[in-house]
Amino acid sequence: MAQIRIQNVRKEFGAFTAVRSSTFTIEDGEFFMLLGPSGCGKTTTLRMMAGLELPTSGEIFIDGEEVGMKPASQRDIAFVFQMFALYPHMNVRKNISYPLVSQGMKREAVSARVADVARILRIEHLLDKPVGGLSGGDRQRVALGRAIVRRPKAFFMDEPLGALDAEFREHMAEELRALHDRMGATTVYVTHDQLEAMQMGDKIVVMNHGVVEQFGKPQQIYDWPATKFVAQFIGSPSMNFLDFEGMIGIGGDSVELGGVKVHVPAAREGRAGRLTLGVRPEHVAFRDDAPYRGRVSAVEYLGTTQIVTLSTEHGDVKARISSGQAVREEELVGLDFDARTLSLFDAESGKVLISEGNEGVLAHG
Amino acid sequence: MSSYSVTEPSLRQKWVAGILVVGYALITILPLIWIIATGFKTPSDAIAYPPKTFFTPTVEGYVNVFTTRTRLSQEQLQALGEPTTWYDKLVRKDGLVISGPSRFAERFTNSVIIGFGSTVLCIVLGTVAAYAFSRFKVPLKDDLLFFILSTRMMPPIAVAIPIFLMFRSLGLSDTHAGMILLYTAVNLSLSVWLLKGFIDEIPVEYEEAALIDGYTRFQAFYKVVLPQAATGIASTAIFCLIFAWNEYAFAVLLTSGNAQTAPPFIPTIIGVSGQDWPAVAAGATIFLVPVMVFTILLRKHLLRGITFGAVRK
Ligand SMILES: Nc1ncnc2c1ncn2[C@@H]1O[C@H](COP(=O)(O)OP(=O)(O)OP(=O)(O)O)[C@@H](O)[C@H]1O
Ligand SMILES: [Mg+2]
């Protein structure tokens, strides 16, 4: 079990910088998600933690020990690859026992451990089968078995569910999470699926273009995004952005949006110029006498809720409202934003302005 | 495991395909059958016209290829008394006695040593080089690979004279080591390129998984990469062996008394006691056996191998 600390880690491939100065900490026993769009450097970050790639600069600590220059075999971690990487020339039992054999463990001890793991993962009946004929889910289990059999300090998983179909993904995600809860081992999990990250993770790091945009608990990140990128990447539909020219002073609790006064959480830093107001769709309500107006342009029915798209003078706004509420297309409605939940971003830098709402979550330097 | 979705061919298609394949096989196999049959004929049957399809088989050719014989006068033969072994009897009816073993066994052994020796060396060097080219950052990698390939661009025999001179001054002429080196040098480019293709196909994740499982890079190489490259290694080995085994020109030029291989030796049988075609055919047949056995042993790999990884597991 281990705490993992990443400090100013940077990775360059020739002239290309895949990871820029990442810093975050994974606490002992956490289920930690590395989230970001394709090519943002998640795999590279994970591979550096695992010792498959050397950082260009920066430090990686596992349990307080600097491991940056230690080879993978000495870090006592397990890695689950996206394509599982089961050794095709060995059967399931051999695959699972392979990491133990390398440690020179006695044969009886190995078979006891393998049996144990097989029972936990419910793959006892597969032990003597070749890996070639296994289904995706079974391969996944065998890959997990190979990872957990050694009882390593930490598990690293690179999109382990990426190769499975949607239905099975959900099932395996639950199983994985349950397995983690039972074993309590530090797990770092890479995914580009924000929903998966929100559902499974104790904590999430959101990366973009090699930069750590935000790191924290799922709900904190969802409620109080640090940047416009995070706000947009997390949540579906994503946060509405209303761009406007305006200003807010320290302590100010409202902005002028096209002549309409909109209340926001009290500002802890002031800014004037191009600003963006961020509103989650579920924080938009319809009120006939609200001064900010929008015209309904589309309605998407989702069962208990519906997503209503409105055109306003600051662009399209999506609202998530109860399906019970009748909405007609082309109807003109008044929009009410839940003042306690709004975020204000600097439109140029994309960074959020610290306010009474997010100051507890975002410890800006 | 791949799943094929191929529509079942019709009966007619099957017949046409079958006839084509059998026809082609017959065309290619006919000379082979001819050689094998000639090996069991008498010299007169061998040159009979029209050619004899049915004949009384004899192993004279095989006896002749392994022995040297002398013709004796009737009196001398009488003085020798009854022949004691079956092969003595066989040559005695032509008025001959076996005067000693021929050099065929020796030449054949040379072929085995040089052919398999160069194949093993080629595979060992080729695999290691191909692995390095496939997995590591090698400075000037593309140029090096092209250079290696370029050694194949001219017929090897074009450099026969320089090699002849070099071998002479290095004392490698007519030695096993010299021939093994030469064949390895000629085949290495093929071996590196073929094997690199096969190793490129093996996902690096396998090795990385092994590295994380606590193995060293070398252990990962021979425990994970090698078993999966078996197909490629087998087919490359067959190509290398066939070249080294059949090579004639260098063998004529560079070997004589000591390290001569079978290909330059077999034609010399003709001169020994008239045109002994059955003996030549017998020698050729025996010469075919090792390559055939080797190929049959590895054929499982070969099938997948010569498609150059086009068929995915
Ligand atoms: N060995 C390498 N050499 C050069 N560039 C690389 C190498 N590995 C990764 N990169 C580049 O670094 C960037 C980040 O790659 P990385 O694999 O970490 O992305 P990722 O976030 O895991 O993306 P994905 O979701 O597609 O897996 C990519 O642009 C990739 O092309
Ligand atoms: Mg990746």
XYZ file of C-alpha atoms and ligand atoms in Angstrom, chain A residues 13 16 18 37-44 159 192, ligand 1:
44
model
C 9.647 13.239 -26.745
C 7.297 17.520 -28.293
C 3.831 15.228 -23.692
C -8.984 13.641 -23.802
C -6.957 11.501 -26.156
C -3.308 12.456 -26.437
C -3.225 14.598 -23.297
C -0.448 12.567 -21.700
C -2.342 10.226 -19.362
C -0.597 7.088 -20.512
C 2.752 8.841 -20.472
C -7.999 2.218 -19.805
C -10.911 9.392 -21.127
N 7.228 7.192 -27.435
C 6.703 8.334 -27.894
N 7.362 9.076 -28.798
C 6.850 10.226 -29.254
N 5.684 10.739 -28.879
C 4.963 10.061 -27.984
C 5.440 8.815 -27.445
N 4.512 8.358 -26.575
C 3.524 9.259 -26.576
N 3.794 10.286 -27.413
C 2.946 11.448 -27.638
O 2.655 12.047 -26.407
C 1.326 12.492 -26.359
C 0.645 11.933 -25.143
O 0.539 10.541 -25.316
P -0.226 9.617 -24.293
O -0.134 8.224 -24.823
O 0.294 9.841 -22.928
O -1.700 10.130 -24.420
P -3.003 9.591 -23.705
O -3.504 10.690 -22.876
O -2.744 8.304 -23.050
O -3.957 9.415 -24.936
P -4.965 8.223 -25.288
O -6.232 8.517 -24.581
O -5.095 8.361 -26.767
O -4.317 6.949 -24.862
C 0.676 12.059 -27.649
O 0.579 13.184 -28.487
C 1.617 11.042 -28.220
O 1.631 11.128 -29.616
